[in-house]
């Protein structure tokens, strides 16, 4: 069963605007971590932000914030004040922790294009 | 530079040949992961190690694939009798169990083309 779902294959946003990239997940493990990664055309995977399942507040890292809605099992990434350099693929990932294994599962990604 | 390094960065081979990729993780990281990524898709989990122990291997992984991490440091991923469907980017990542977030640190990948 697919555990990470990213329903937006592609998104456009105007420079300086905010954009939300959707991610839903499925797990029965009470302990898990959610991650967002950016993959520019050059190919490297860049870690952006982390949210733990027990974290009370939504994570923020500079222009990135994570809209964590635990009951709905969603972990949307919000990028504020988009820049041309934000154009890339974005992947949501989950790590389950209680089972003693630490496997990370990735979604299929969303390609973001920032327009000048 | 203390990041994750992978070698070779590019490999072109003929169908039926064996190929081996090497990954050197960040030195203090005890967990090492291999992923495969095809164009336009997310990384697909292949296997992971904690120290020298291979703790999990994807059920999707053919018996032609084998990975080792003999001394808990670098790792190798070997593909025997390559097929055209093996063409992909092979990503290595490492993580530490002591960090708060435990995020994966990725190498730049090894791109395999099977002719």
PDB file of C-alpha atoms in Angstrom:
ATOM      1  CA  UNK A   1       0.000   0.000   0.000  1.00  0.00           C
ATOM      2  CA  UNK A   2       1.293   3.409  -0.916  1.00  0.00           C
ATOM      3  CA  UNK A   3       2.153   5.244   2.247  1.00  0.00           C
ATOM      4  CA  UNK A   4       3.014   8.668   0.899  1.00  0.00           C
ATOM      5  CA  UNK A   5       0.768  10.399  -1.607  1.00  0.00           C
ATOM      6  CA  UNK A   6       1.602  13.550  -3.502  1.00  0.00           C
ATOM      7  CA  UNK A   7      -1.327  14.333  -5.762  1.00  0.00           C
ATOM      8  CA  UNK A   8       0.135  17.319  -7.591  1.00  0.00           C
ATOM      9  CA  UNK A   9       2.481  16.215 -10.374  1.00  0.00           C
ATOM     10  CA  UNK A  10       3.240  19.831 -11.236  1.00  0.00           C
ATOM     11  CA  UNK A  11       2.640  23.281  -9.819  1.00  0.00           C
ATOM     12  CA  UNK A  12       3.246  26.833 -11.016  1.00  0.00           C
ATOM     13  CA  UNK A  13       3.680  29.848  -8.763  1.00  0.00           C
ATOM     14  CA  UNK A  14       4.460  33.456  -9.438  1.00  0.00           C
ATOM     15  CA  UNK A  15       7.725  34.758  -8.018  1.00  0.00           C
ATOM     16  CA  UNK A  16       7.285  36.240  -4.504  1.00  0.00           C
ATOM     17  CA  UNK A  17       4.004  34.406  -3.980  1.00  0.00           C
ATOM     18  CA  UNK A  18       3.441  31.566  -1.517  1.00  0.00           C
ATOM     19  CA  UNK A  19       2.754  28.012  -2.624  1.00  0.00           C
ATOM     20  CA  UNK A  20       1.527  24.882  -0.856  1.00  0.00           C
ATOM     21  CA  UNK A  21       2.648  21.419  -1.894  1.00  0.00           C
ATOM     22  CA  UNK A  22       0.388  18.627  -0.682  1.00  0.00           C
ATOM     23  CA  UNK A  23       1.388  15.423   1.042  1.00  0.00           C
ATOM     24  CA  UNK A  24      -0.750  12.812   2.739  1.00  0.00           C
ATOM     25  CA  UNK A  25       0.545   9.739   4.486  1.00  0.00           C
ATOM     26  CA  UNK A  26      -0.705   6.502   5.899  1.00  0.00           C
ATOM     27  CA  UNK A  27       0.661   4.734   8.952  1.00  0.00           C
ATOM     28  CA  UNK A  28      -0.554   2.924  12.039  1.00  0.00           C
ATOM     29  CA  UNK A  29       2.715   3.601  13.847  1.00  0.00           C
ATOM     30  CA  UNK A  30       2.245   6.283  16.538  1.00  0.00           C
ATOM     31  CA  UNK A  31       5.890   7.312  16.176  1.00  0.00           C
ATOM     32  CA  UNK A  32       6.972   8.606  12.804  1.00  0.00           C
ATOM     33  CA  UNK A  33       8.816  11.430  11.134  1.00  0.00           C
ATOM     34  CA  UNK A  34       7.910  13.396   8.064  1.00  0.00           C
ATOM     35  CA  UNK A  35      10.458  15.035   5.786  1.00  0.00           C
ATOM     36  CA  UNK A  36      10.521  17.242   2.740  1.00  0.00           C
ATOM     37  CA  UNK A  37      13.353  17.185   0.240  1.00  0.00           C
ATOM     38  CA  UNK A  38      14.124  19.374  -2.751  1.00  0.00           C
ATOM     39  CA  UNK A  39      15.747  17.961  -5.872  1.00  0.00           C
ATOM     40  CA  UNK A  40      16.908  20.610  -8.373  1.00  0.00           C
ATOM     41  CA  UNK A  41      17.671  19.688 -11.953  1.00  0.00           C
ATOM     42  CA  UNK A  42      21.267  19.024 -10.921  1.00  0.00           C
ATOM     43  CA  UNK A  43      19.977  15.955  -9.088  1.00  0.00           C
ATOM     44  CA  UNK A  44      21.126  16.290  -5.495  1.00  0.00           C
ATOM     45  CA  UNK A  45      18.560  15.696  -2.759  1.00  0.00           C
ATOM     46  CA  UNK A  46      18.440  18.576  -0.295  1.00  0.00           C
ATOM     47  CA  UNK A  47      16.768  18.196   3.093  1.00  0.00           C
ATOM     48  CA  UNK A  48      14.359  21.043   3.828  1.00  0.00           C
ATOM     49  CA  UNK A  49      12.279  20.396   6.924  1.00  0.00           C
ATOM     50  CA  UNK A  50      11.269  17.766   9.465  1.00  0.00           C
ATOM     51  CA  UNK A  51       8.129  17.160  11.535  1.00  0.00           C
ATOM     52  CA  UNK A  52       7.950  14.553  14.253  1.00  0.00           C
ATOM     53  CA  UNK A  53       4.633  12.892  15.008  1.00  0.00           C
ATOM     54  CA  UNK A  54       4.770  14.059  18.618  1.00  0.00           C
ATOM     55  CA  UNK A  55       5.789  17.617  17.834  1.00  0.00           C
ATOM     56  CA  UNK A  56       3.138  20.007  19.091  1.00  0.00           C
ATOM     57  CA  UNK A  57       3.988  22.866  16.782  1.00  0.00           C
ATOM     58  CA  UNK A  58       4.306  23.024  13.029  1.00  0.00           C
ATOM     59  CA  UNK A  59       7.918  23.004  11.882  1.00  0.00           C
ATOM     60  CA  UNK A  60       9.413  26.069  10.255  1.00  0.00           C
ATOM     61  CA  UNK A  61      12.780  26.594   8.556  1.00  0.00           C
ATOM     62  CA  UNK A  62      13.228  30.012   7.035  1.00  0.00           C
ATOM     63  CA  UNK A  63      10.814  30.329   4.121  1.00  0.00           C
ATOM     64  CA  UNK A  64       9.649  26.746   4.560  1.00  0.00           C
ATOM     65  CA  UNK A  65       6.903  25.689   6.922  1.00  0.00           C
ATOM     66  CA  UNK A  66       5.098  22.423   7.337  1.00  0.00           C
ATOM     67  CA  UNK A  67       1.335  22.451   7.813  1.00  0.00           C
ATOM     68  CA  UNK A  68       0.957  19.305   9.923  1.00  0.00           C
ATOM     69  CA  UNK A  69      -2.601  18.061  10.386  1.00  0.00           C
ATOM     70  CA  UNK A  70      -2.225  14.814  12.264  1.00  0.00           C
ATOM     71  CA  UNK A  71      -5.865  13.752  12.271  1.00  0.00           C
ATOM     72  CA  UNK A  72      -6.064  14.204   8.526  1.00  0.00           C
ATOM     73  CA  UNK A  73      -2.636  12.613   8.041  1.00  0.00           C
ATOM     74  CA  UNK A  74      -1.389  15.464   5.969  1.00  0.00           C
ATOM     75  CA  UNK A  75       1.949  17.265   5.988  1.00  0.00           C
ATOM     76  CA  UNK A  76       1.825  20.014   3.413  1.00  0.00           C
ATOM     77  CA  UNK A  77       4.891  22.101   2.638  1.00  0.00           C
ATOM     78  CA  UNK A  78       4.396  25.847   2.402  1.00  0.00           C
ATOM     79  CA  UNK A  79       7.022  27.914   0.640  1.00  0.00           C
ATOM     80  CA  UNK A  80       6.643  31.638   1.227  1.00  0.00           C
ATOM     81  CA  UNK A  81       7.976  34.378  -1.037  1.00  0.00           C
ATOM     82  CA  UNK A  82       8.879  31.996  -3.862  1.00  0.00           C
ATOM     83  CA  UNK A  83      12.153  32.552  -5.672  1.00  0.00           C
ATOM     84  CA  UNK A  84      13.240  31.415  -9.123  1.00  0.00           C
ATOM     85  CA  UNK A  85      15.725  29.081  -7.436  1.00  0.00           C
ATOM     86  CA  UNK A  86      12.848  27.216  -5.812  1.00  0.00           C
ATOM     87  CA  UNK A  87      12.030  25.609  -9.158  1.00  0.00           C
ATOM     88  CA  UNK A  88      12.695  21.909  -8.551  1.00  0.00           C
ATOM     89  CA  UNK A  89      11.125  18.578  -7.683  1.00  0.00           C
ATOM     90  CA  UNK A  90       9.867  18.313  -4.120  1.00  0.00           C
ATOM     91  CA  UNK A  91       9.503  15.008  -2.319  1.00  0.00           C
ATOM     92  CA  UNK A  92       7.639  14.190   0.851  1.00  0.00           C
ATOM     93  CA  UNK A  93       8.990  11.253   2.867  1.00  0.00           C
ATOM     94  CA  UNK A  94       8.078   9.340   5.998  1.00  0.00           C
ATOM     95  CA  UNK A  95      10.073   7.285   8.446  1.00  0.00           C
ATOM     96  CA  UNK A  96       8.280   4.926  10.802  1.00  0.00           C
ATOM     97  CA  UNK A  97      10.055   4.408  14.110  1.00  0.00           C
ATOM     98  CA  UNK A  98       8.316   2.083  16.541  1.00  0.00           C
ATOM     99  CA  UNK A  99       9.009  -1.140  14.681  1.00  0.00           C
ATOM    100  CA  UNK A 100      12.750  -0.777  15.188  1.00  0.00           C
ATOM    101  CA  UNK A 101      13.466  -0.349  11.531  1.00  0.00           C
ATOM    102  CA  UNK A 102      14.231   3.012  10.037  1.00  0.00           C
ATOM    103  CA  UNK A 103      13.097   2.817   6.451  1.00  0.00           C
ATOM    104  CA  UNK A 104      12.243   6.048   4.673  1.00  0.00           C
ATOM    105  CA  UNK A 105       9.477   5.983   2.049  1.00  0.00           C
ATOM    106  CA  UNK A 106       9.192   8.731  -0.537  1.00  0.00           C
ATOM    107  CA  UNK A 107       6.282  10.061  -2.527  1.00  0.00           C
ATOM    108  CA  UNK A 108       6.268  10.499  -6.278  1.00  0.00           C
ATOM    109  CA  UNK A 109       7.067  14.166  -6.045  1.00  0.00           C
ATOM    110  CA  UNK A 110       5.734  17.515  -7.216  1.00  0.00           C
ATOM    111  CA  UNK A 111       7.531  19.552  -9.831  1.00  0.00           C
ATOM    112  CA  UNK A 112       7.403  23.232  -8.930  1.00  0.00           C
ATOM    113  CA  UNK A 113       8.017  25.929 -11.484  1.00  0.00           C
ATOM    114  CA  UNK A 114       8.426  29.511 -10.277  1.00  0.00           C
ATOM    115  CA  UNK A 115       7.498  32.093 -12.882  1.00  0.00           C
ATOM    116  CA  UNK A 116       9.223  35.468 -13.160  1.00  0.00           C
TER     117      UNK A 116
ATOM    118  CA  UNK B   1      34.472  17.465   2.301  1.00  0.00           C
ATOM    119  CA  UNK B   2      32.666  15.118   4.659  1.00  0.00           C
ATOM    120  CA  UNK B   3      29.508  14.505   2.640  1.00  0.00           C
ATOM    121  CA  UNK B   4      28.292  11.238   1.134  1.00  0.00           C
ATOM    122  CA  UNK B   5      30.309  10.270  -1.910  1.00  0.00           C
ATOM    123  CA  UNK B   6      29.415   7.802  -4.635  1.00  0.00           C
ATOM    124  CA  UNK B   7      31.497   6.244  -7.347  1.00  0.00           C
ATOM    125  CA  UNK B   8      31.271   6.070 -10.280  1.00  0.00           C
ATOM    126  CA  UNK B   9      28.972   8.978 -11.067  1.00  0.00           C
ATOM    127  CA  UNK B  10      28.080   7.529 -14.439  1.00  0.00           C
ATOM    128  CA  UNK B  11      28.241   3.983 -15.754  1.00  0.00           C
ATOM    129  CA  UNK B  12      27.308   2.749 -19.201  1.00  0.00           C
ATOM    130  CA  UNK B  13      27.249  -0.986 -19.649  1.00  0.00           C
ATOM    131  CA  UNK B  14      25.932  -3.612 -21.992  1.00  0.00           C
ATOM    132  CA  UNK B  15      23.056  -5.862 -21.069  1.00  0.00           C
ATOM    133  CA  UNK B  16      24.264  -8.925 -19.206  1.00  0.00           C
ATOM    134  CA  UNK B  17      27.317  -7.306 -17.650  1.00  0.00           C
ATOM    135  CA  UNK B  18      27.845  -6.888 -13.917  1.00  0.00           C
ATOM    136  CA  UNK B  19      28.255  -3.468 -12.344  1.00  0.00           C
ATOM    137  CA  UNK B  20      29.283  -2.340  -8.883  1.00  0.00           C
ATOM    138  CA  UNK B  21      28.684   0.993  -7.192  1.00  0.00           C
ATOM    139  CA  UNK B  22      30.453   2.262  -4.110  1.00  0.00           C
ATOM    140  CA  UNK B  23      29.166   4.596  -1.414  1.00  0.00           C
ATOM    141  CA  UNK B  24      31.175   6.284   1.307  1.00  0.00           C
ATOM    142  CA  UNK B  25      28.818   7.694   3.940  1.00  0.00           C
ATOM    143  CA  UNK B  26      29.433  10.516   6.358  1.00  0.00           C
ATOM    144  CA  UNK B  27      31.969   9.022   8.719  1.00  0.00           C
ATOM    145  CA  UNK B  28      30.007   9.206  11.961  1.00  0.00           C
ATOM    146  CA  UNK B  29      26.767   7.890  10.418  1.00  0.00           C
ATOM    147  CA  UNK B  30      25.943   4.294  11.268  1.00  0.00           C
ATOM    148  CA  UNK B  31      22.960   3.908   8.923  1.00  0.00           C
ATOM    149  CA  UNK B  32      23.396   3.619   5.189  1.00  0.00           C
ATOM    150  CA  UNK B  33      20.676   3.394   2.559  1.00  0.00           C
ATOM    151  CA  UNK B  34      20.440   2.545  -1.116  1.00  0.00           C
ATOM    152  CA  UNK B  35      17.648   3.916  -3.297  1.00  0.00           C
ATOM    153  CA  UNK B  36      16.856   3.711  -6.995  1.00  0.00           C
ATOM    154  CA  UNK B  37      15.309   6.629  -8.826  1.00  0.00           C
ATOM    155  CA  UNK B  38      13.953   6.658 -12.351  1.00  0.00           C
ATOM    156  CA  UNK B  39      13.072   9.790 -14.288  1.00  0.00           C
ATOM    157  CA  UNK B  40      10.195  11.713 -12.813  1.00  0.00           C
ATOM    158  CA  UNK B  41       9.753   9.347  -9.876  1.00  0.00           C
ATOM    159  CA  UNK B  42      10.599   9.448  -6.210  1.00  0.00           C
ATOM    160  CA  UNK B  43      13.448   7.436  -4.726  1.00  0.00           C
ATOM    161  CA  UNK B  44      12.521   3.779  -4.328  1.00  0.00           C
ATOM    162  CA  UNK B  45      13.908   1.998  -1.288  1.00  0.00           C
ATOM    163  CA  UNK B  46      16.284  -0.876  -2.018  1.00  0.00           C
ATOM    164  CA  UNK B  47      18.048  -1.762   1.220  1.00  0.00           C
ATOM    165  CA  UNK B  48      19.611  -0.350   4.345  1.00  0.00           C
ATOM    166  CA  UNK B  49      22.359  -1.137   6.845  1.00  0.00           C
ATOM    167  CA  UNK B  50      22.902  -0.333  10.451  1.00  0.00           C
ATOM    168  CA  UNK B  51      26.639  -0.612  10.894  1.00  0.00           C
ATOM    169  CA  UNK B  52      27.561  -3.791   8.978  1.00  0.00           C
ATOM    170  CA  UNK B  53      24.169  -5.473   9.375  1.00  0.00           C
ATOM    171  CA  UNK B  54      21.765  -5.409   6.441  1.00  0.00           C
ATOM    172  CA  UNK B  55      18.472  -4.883   8.260  1.00  0.00           C
ATOM    173  CA  UNK B  56      16.008  -4.694   5.423  1.00  0.00           C
ATOM    174  CA  UNK B  57      15.891  -5.409   1.725  1.00  0.00           C
ATOM    175  CA  UNK B  58      13.036  -4.494  -0.580  1.00  0.00           C
ATOM    176  CA  UNK B  59      10.919  -7.422  -1.703  1.00  0.00           C
ATOM    177  CA  UNK B  60      10.910  -5.810  -5.119  1.00  0.00           C
ATOM    178  CA  UNK B  61      14.641  -6.280  -5.329  1.00  0.00           C
ATOM    179  CA  UNK B  62      15.704  -9.018  -7.684  1.00  0.00           C
ATOM    180  CA  UNK B  63      18.242 -11.630  -6.612  1.00  0.00           C
ATOM    181  CA  UNK B  64      20.553 -10.003  -9.130  1.00  0.00           C
ATOM    182  CA  UNK B  65      21.044  -7.159  -6.676  1.00  0.00           C
ATOM    183  CA  UNK B  66      23.312  -7.514  -3.678  1.00  0.00           C
ATOM    184  CA  UNK B  67      24.699  -5.008  -1.231  1.00  0.00           C
ATOM    185  CA  UNK B  68      27.401  -5.193   1.379  1.00  0.00           C
ATOM    186  CA  UNK B  69      28.853  -3.029   4.075  1.00  0.00           C
ATOM    187  CA  UNK B  70      31.627  -5.257   5.358  1.00  0.00           C
ATOM    188  CA  UNK B  71      33.193  -3.088   8.048  1.00  0.00           C
ATOM    189  CA  UNK B  72      30.323  -0.763   8.730  1.00  0.00           C
ATOM    190  CA  UNK B  73      31.907   2.012   6.730  1.00  0.00           C
ATOM    191  CA  UNK B  74      31.630   2.109   2.929  1.00  0.00           C
ATOM    192  CA  UNK B  75      29.063   0.040   1.047  1.00  0.00           C
ATOM    193  CA  UNK B  76      28.873  -1.566  -2.374  1.00  0.00           C
ATOM    194  CA  UNK B  77      25.837  -2.317  -4.502  1.00  0.00           C
ATOM    195  CA  UNK B  78      26.329  -4.936  -7.195  1.00  0.00           C
ATOM    196  CA  UNK B  79      23.960  -5.664 -10.031  1.00  0.00           C
ATOM    197  CA  UNK B  80      24.585  -8.909 -11.856  1.00  0.00           C
ATOM    198  CA  UNK B  81      23.475  -9.664 -15.411  1.00  0.00           C
ATOM    199  CA  UNK B  82      22.168  -6.153 -15.944  1.00  0.00           C
ATOM    200  CA  UNK B  83      18.955  -5.573 -17.863  1.00  0.00           C
ATOM    201  CA  UNK B  84      17.741  -2.447 -19.621  1.00  0.00           C
ATOM    202  CA  UNK B  85      15.178  -1.974 -16.884  1.00  0.00           C
ATOM    203  CA  UNK B  86      18.011  -1.490 -14.403  1.00  0.00           C
ATOM    204  CA  UNK B  87      18.819   1.868 -16.012  1.00  0.00           C
ATOM    205  CA  UNK B  88      18.283   4.423 -13.255  1.00  0.00           C
ATOM    206  CA  UNK B  89      19.992   6.698 -10.772  1.00  0.00           C
ATOM    207  CA  UNK B  90      21.241   4.776  -7.742  1.00  0.00           C
ATOM    208  CA  UNK B  91      21.279   6.986  -4.677  1.00  0.00           C
ATOM    209  CA  UNK B  92      23.121   6.335  -1.460  1.00  0.00           C
ATOM    210  CA  UNK B  93      22.233   8.117   1.765  1.00  0.00           C
ATOM    211  CA  UNK B  94      23.375   7.977   5.345  1.00  0.00           C
ATOM    212  CA  UNK B  95      21.962   9.060   8.664  1.00  0.00           C
ATOM    213  CA  UNK B  96      22.860   9.163  12.304  1.00  0.00           C
ATOM    214  CA  UNK B  97      20.722   7.657  15.029  1.00  0.00           C
ATOM    215  CA  UNK B  98      21.799  10.365  17.455  1.00  0.00           C
ATOM    216  CA  UNK B  99      20.435  13.383  15.613  1.00  0.00           C
ATOM    217  CA  UNK B 100      17.017  14.761  16.550  1.00  0.00           C
ATOM    218  CA  UNK B 101      15.571  14.600  13.094  1.00  0.00           C
ATOM    219  CA  UNK B 102      17.526  11.724  11.586  1.00  0.00           C
ATOM    220  CA  UNK B 103      17.310  13.145   8.113  1.00  0.00           C
ATOM    221  CA  UNK B 104      18.981  11.360   5.260  1.00  0.00           C
ATOM    222  CA  UNK B 105      22.075  12.892   3.714  1.00  0.00           C
ATOM    223  CA  UNK B 106      22.269  11.911   0.063  1.00  0.00           C
ATOM    224  CA  UNK B 107      25.175  11.473  -2.279  1.00  0.00           C
ATOM    225  CA  UNK B 108      25.060  12.793  -5.821  1.00  0.00           C
ATOM    226  CA  UNK B 109      24.089   9.404  -7.173  1.00  0.00           C
ATOM    227  CA  UNK B 110      25.435   6.911  -9.669  1.00  0.00           C
ATOM    228  CA  UNK B 111      23.660   6.966 -12.992  1.00  0.00           C
ATOM    229  CA  UNK B 112      23.467   3.598 -14.727  1.00  0.00           C
ATOM    230  CA  UNK B 113      22.667   3.200 -18.402  1.00  0.00           C
ATOM    231  CA  UNK B 114      22.231  -0.325 -19.703  1.00  0.00           C
ATOM    232  CA  UNK B 115      22.415  -0.615 -23.478  1.00  0.00           C
TER     233      UNK B 115
END
